[in-house]
């Protein structure tokens, strides 16, 4: 029953994250903790995230902005590995609270920047990749952190989903490799990650049909909603986790 629950929630989470570009970890992580316990849930989610991002790349291959991906990944990948190594030594509660407040605050900030026509460039993506990459190694999900960065760069819909996924793929892969080297990613955990990731992958292809019919204004509203929900979720997790 636990496996079926993981697959069902993973399919829903994969579909939603395939539409807005993030949210799969936030939705699936509590289910993984319930099914397998917190120690296994983090590396399982790391493997599943690699698969989820890979599926979005396959679904939107022609839309990837490879220059933006390279600028973000060149600093993000080593930063993610460094963050994963320090995961057990840092106070995750404080990090979750900071990210939660940041996500909620970014909604009005993003609208203010849009009204003033401010844009991000490749250098901003490189700096953002370093910061977000390090946080990705520490906490379960920082997907929503990359949302405003890539939107400010000027990407939307398929181009945003594909480029964000391609950029995040390297970060989660580096995190998974680091977990493996430190003994947290065993064969059994890897298989569970593959199972969870398969449901996320299926959802990404279901989502493509919905994304193609979204108006840019609707897409941005959905992004705002998921950022607020993600921020509240991280704040709740920070105040209720032992």
Coordinates of C-alpha atoms in Angstrom, one line a residue:
X1 CA 0.0 0.0 0.0
X2 CA 2.8 2.4 0.8
X3 CA 4.4 1.8 -2.6
X4 CA 1.0 2.5 -4.4
X5 CA 0.6 5.7 -2.3
X6 CA 4.1 6.8 -3.4
X7 CA 3.3 6.1 -7.0
X8 CA 0.0 7.9 -6.9
X9 CA 1.3 11.0 -5.3
X10 CA 4.4 10.9 -7.5
X11 CA 2.2 11.0 -10.6
X12 CA 0.2 14.0 -9.3
X13 CA 3.4 15.7 -8.2
X14 CA 5.1 15.0 -11.5
X15 CA 2.2 16.5 -13.4
X16 CA 2.0 19.6 -11.3
X17 CA 5.7 20.2 -11.3
X18 CA 5.7 19.5 -15.1
X19 CA 3.3 22.5 -15.5
X20 CA 4.9 25.0 -13.1
X21 CA 8.5 23.7 -13.0
X22 CA 8.7 22.9 -9.3
X23 CA 6.8 21.4 -6.4
X24 CA 7.4 17.7 -6.9
X25 CA 9.8 17.4 -3.9
X26 CA 7.5 19.4 -1.7
X27 CA 4.5 17.2 -2.5
X28 CA 6.3 13.8 -2.5
X29 CA 8.8 14.2 0.4
X30 CA 6.2 13.9 3.2
X31 CA 4.9 10.7 1.6
X32 CA 8.5 9.3 1.3
X33 CA 9.1 10.1 5.0
X34 CA 5.9 8.3 5.9
X35 CA 6.7 5.3 3.8
X36 CA 10.5 4.9 4.3
X37 CA 11.5 7.1 7.2
X38 CA 13.4 10.5 7.1
X39 CA 16.9 9.0 6.7
X40 CA 16.1 7.2 3.5
X41 CA 13.7 9.8 2.2
X42 CA 16.3 12.4 1.3
X43 CA 18.5 10.3 -0.9
X44 CA 15.4 8.6 -2.4
X45 CA 14.1 12.1 -3.4
X46 CA 17.5 13.1 -4.8
X47 CA 17.4 10.1 -7.2
X48 CA 13.7 10.8 -8.1
X49 CA 14.6 14.5 -8.7
X50 CA 17.3 13.5 -11.2
X51 CA 14.7 11.4 -13.1
X52 CA 12.0 14.1 -12.9
X53 CA 14.3 16.8 -14.3
X54 CA 15.5 14.4 -17.1
X55 CA 11.9 13.8 -18.1
X56 CA 11.2 17.5 -18.5
X57 CA 14.3 17.8 -20.7
X58 CA 13.0 15.0 -22.9
X59 CA 9.5 16.6 -23.1
X60 CA 10.9 20.0 -24.0
X61 CA 14.2 19.2 -25.6
X62 CA 14.0 21.8 -28.4
X63 CA 13.2 24.6 -25.9
X64 CA 16.4 24.4 -23.8
X65 CA 18.5 27.5 -23.5
X66 CA 21.9 25.8 -23.3
X67 CA 23.8 29.1 -22.6
X68 CA 21.6 29.8 -19.5
X69 CA 22.0 26.1 -18.4
X70 CA 25.7 26.3 -18.7
X71 CA 26.0 29.5 -16.7
X72 CA 23.8 28.2 -13.9
X73 CA 25.4 24.7 -13.8
X74 CA 29.1 25.6 -13.9
X75 CA 28.8 27.1 -10.3
X76 CA 25.7 25.1 -9.2
X77 CA 27.1 21.6 -9.6
X78 CA 30.2 21.9 -7.3
X79 CA 28.1 24.0 -4.8
X80 CA 25.5 21.3 -4.6
X81 CA 28.1 18.7 -3.8
X82 CA 29.6 20.9 -1.1
X83 CA 26.1 21.5 0.3
X84 CA 25.4 17.8 0.4
X85 CA 28.6 17.1 2.3
X86 CA 27.6 19.6 5.1
X87 CA 23.9 18.5 5.2
X88 CA 24.2 16.7 8.6
X89 CA 26.2 19.5 10.3
X90 CA 23.9 22.5 9.6
X91 CA 20.7 23.6 11.4
X92 CA 18.2 22.7 8.7
X93 CA 15.4 24.5 10.5
X94 CA 16.9 27.9 10.1
X95 CA 17.6 27.3 6.5
X96 CA 14.0 26.2 5.9
X97 CA 12.7 29.3 7.6
X98 CA 14.9 31.6 5.5
X99 CA 13.9 29.9 2.3
X100 CA 10.2 30.0 3.2
X101 CA 10.3 33.7 3.9
X102 CA 12.3 34.3 0.7
X103 CA 9.9 32.4 -1.5
X104 CA 6.8 34.3 -0.2
X105 CA 8.6 37.7 -0.4
X106 CA 9.7 37.0 -3.9
X107 CA 6.1 37.1 -5.3
X108 CA 5.7 40.9 -4.8
X109 CA 9.3 41.5 -5.6
X110 CA 9.0 39.6 -8.9
X111 CA 6.0 41.7 -9.9
X112 CA 7.8 44.9 -8.9
X113 CA 10.8 43.9 -11.0
X114 CA 8.5 43.0 -13.9
X115 CA 6.9 46.5 -13.8
X116 CA 10.4 48.0 -14.0
X117 CA 11.5 45.7 -16.8
X118 CA 14.6 44.4 -14.9
X119 CA 16.2 41.4 -16.4
X120 CA 18.7 38.8 -15.3
X121 CA 21.7 38.0 -17.4
X122 CA 24.2 35.0 -17.6
X123 CA 26.3 36.4 -14.8
X124 CA 23.3 36.6 -12.5
X125 CA 22.5 32.9 -13.4
X126 CA 26.0 32.0 -12.4
X127 CA 25.8 33.7 -9.1
X128 CA 22.4 32.3 -8.5
X129 CA 23.6 28.8 -9.4
X130 CA 26.2 28.9 -6.7
X131 CA 23.8 30.0 -4.0
X132 CA 20.9 27.8 -5.0
X133 CA 23.3 24.9 -5.7
X134 CA 24.7 25.0 -2.2
X135 CA 21.2 25.2 -0.6
X136 CA 20.0 22.3 -2.9
X137 CA 22.7 20.1 -1.3
X138 CA 21.4 21.0 2.2
X139 CA 17.6 21.0 2.0
X140 CA 15.2 18.7 0.3
X141 CA 13.9 21.2 -2.3
X142 CA 15.0 24.6 -3.5
X143 CA 13.3 24.3 -6.9
X144 CA 11.1 27.3 -6.2
X145 CA 14.3 29.4 -5.7
X146 CA 15.3 29.0 -9.3
X147 CA 11.8 29.9 -10.6
X148 CA 12.2 33.7 -10.2
X149 CA 15.8 33.6 -11.5
X150 CA 14.9 31.9 -14.8
X151 CA 11.8 34.0 -15.2
X152 CA 13.8 37.2 -14.7
X153 CA 16.1 35.9 -17.4
X154 CA 13.1 36.0 -19.7
X155 CA 12.1 32.4 -20.1
X156 CA 8.5 31.2 -20.0
X157 CA 6.4 28.0 -20.5
X158 CA 8.3 25.2 -22.3
X159 CA 11.6 27.1 -22.5
X160 CA 11.5 27.8 -18.8
X161 CA 10.6 24.2 -17.9
X162 CA 13.2 22.7 -20.1
X163 CA 16.1 25.1 -19.1
X164 CA 15.3 25.0 -15.4
X165 CA 15.2 21.2 -15.5
X166 CA 18.4 20.9 -17.5
X167 CA 20.2 23.2 -15.0
X168 CA 18.8 21.4 -12.0
X169 CA 19.7 17.9 -13.3
X170 CA 23.4 18.4 -12.7
X171 CA 22.8 19.7 -9.2
X172 CA 20.7 16.7 -8.1
X173 CA 23.1 14.3 -9.8
X174 CA 26.0 15.8 -7.8
X175 CA 23.9 15.6 -4.7
X176 CA 23.1 11.9 -5.4
X177 CA 26.8 11.1 -6.1
X178 CA 27.8 12.7 -2.8
X179 CA 25.2 10.7 -0.9
X180 CA 26.5 7.5 -2.5
X181 CA 30.1 8.3 -1.5
X182 CA 29.1 8.9 2.1
X183 CA 27.1 5.6 2.2
X184 CA 23.6 7.1 2.3
X185 CA 22.6 5.9 -1.2
X186 CA 22.5 2.1 -0.9
X187 CA 21.3 -0.2 -3.6
X188 CA 17.9 -0.6 -1.9
X189 CA 17.5 3.2 -1.6
X190 CA 18.5 3.6 -5.2
X191 CA 15.8 1.2 -6.4
X192 CA 13.2 3.1 -4.3
X193 CA 14.3 6.3 -5.9
X194 CA 13.9 4.8 -9.3
X195 CA 10.3 3.7 -8.5
X196 CA 9.4 7.2 -7.1
X197 CA 11.1 8.8 -10.1
X198 CA 9.2 6.8 -12.6
X199 CA 5.9 8.2 -11.4
X200 CA 7.4 11.8 -11.6
X201 CA 8.6 11.1 -15.1
X202 CA 5.1 10.0 -16.2
X203 CA 3.6 13.1 -14.8
X204 CA 6.0 15.4 -16.8
X205 CA 4.7 14.1 -20.1
X206 CA 1.1 14.4 -19.0
X207 CA 1.8 18.0 -18.1
X208 CA 3.1 19.0 -21.5
X209 CA -0.5 19.0 -22.9
X210 CA -1.6 21.5 -20.3
X211 CA 1.4 23.8 -20.6
X212 CA 0.9 24.2 -24.4
X213 CA -2.5 25.7 -23.7
X214 CA -1.5 28.0 -20.9
X215 CA -1.5 31.7 -21.5
X216 CA 1.7 33.5 -20.3
X217 CA -0.4 35.5 -17.7
X218 CA -2.0 32.3 -16.4
X219 CA 1.5 30.7 -16.2
X220 CA 2.8 33.5 -14.1
X221 CA -0.2 33.3 -11.7
X222 CA 0.3 29.6 -11.3
X223 CA 4.0 30.3 -10.5
X224 CA 3.1 32.8 -7.9
X225 CA 0.7 30.3 -6.2
X226 CA 3.3 27.5 -6.1
X227 CA 5.9 29.9 -4.7
X228 CA 3.6 30.9 -1.8
X229 CA 2.6 27.3 -1.2
X230 CA 6.2 26.2 -1.2
X231 CA 7.2 29.0 1.2
X232 CA 4.4 28.1 3.6
X233 CA 5.3 24.4 3.3
X234 CA 8.9 25.1 4.3
X235 CA 7.9 27.3 7.2
X236 CA 5.5 24.6 8.4
X237 CA 8.2 22.0 8.1
X238 CA 10.7 24.1 10.0
X239 CA 8.3 24.7 12.9
X240 CA 7.0 21.1 13.1
X241 CA 10.0 19.0 12.5
X242 CA 11.8 17.5 15.5

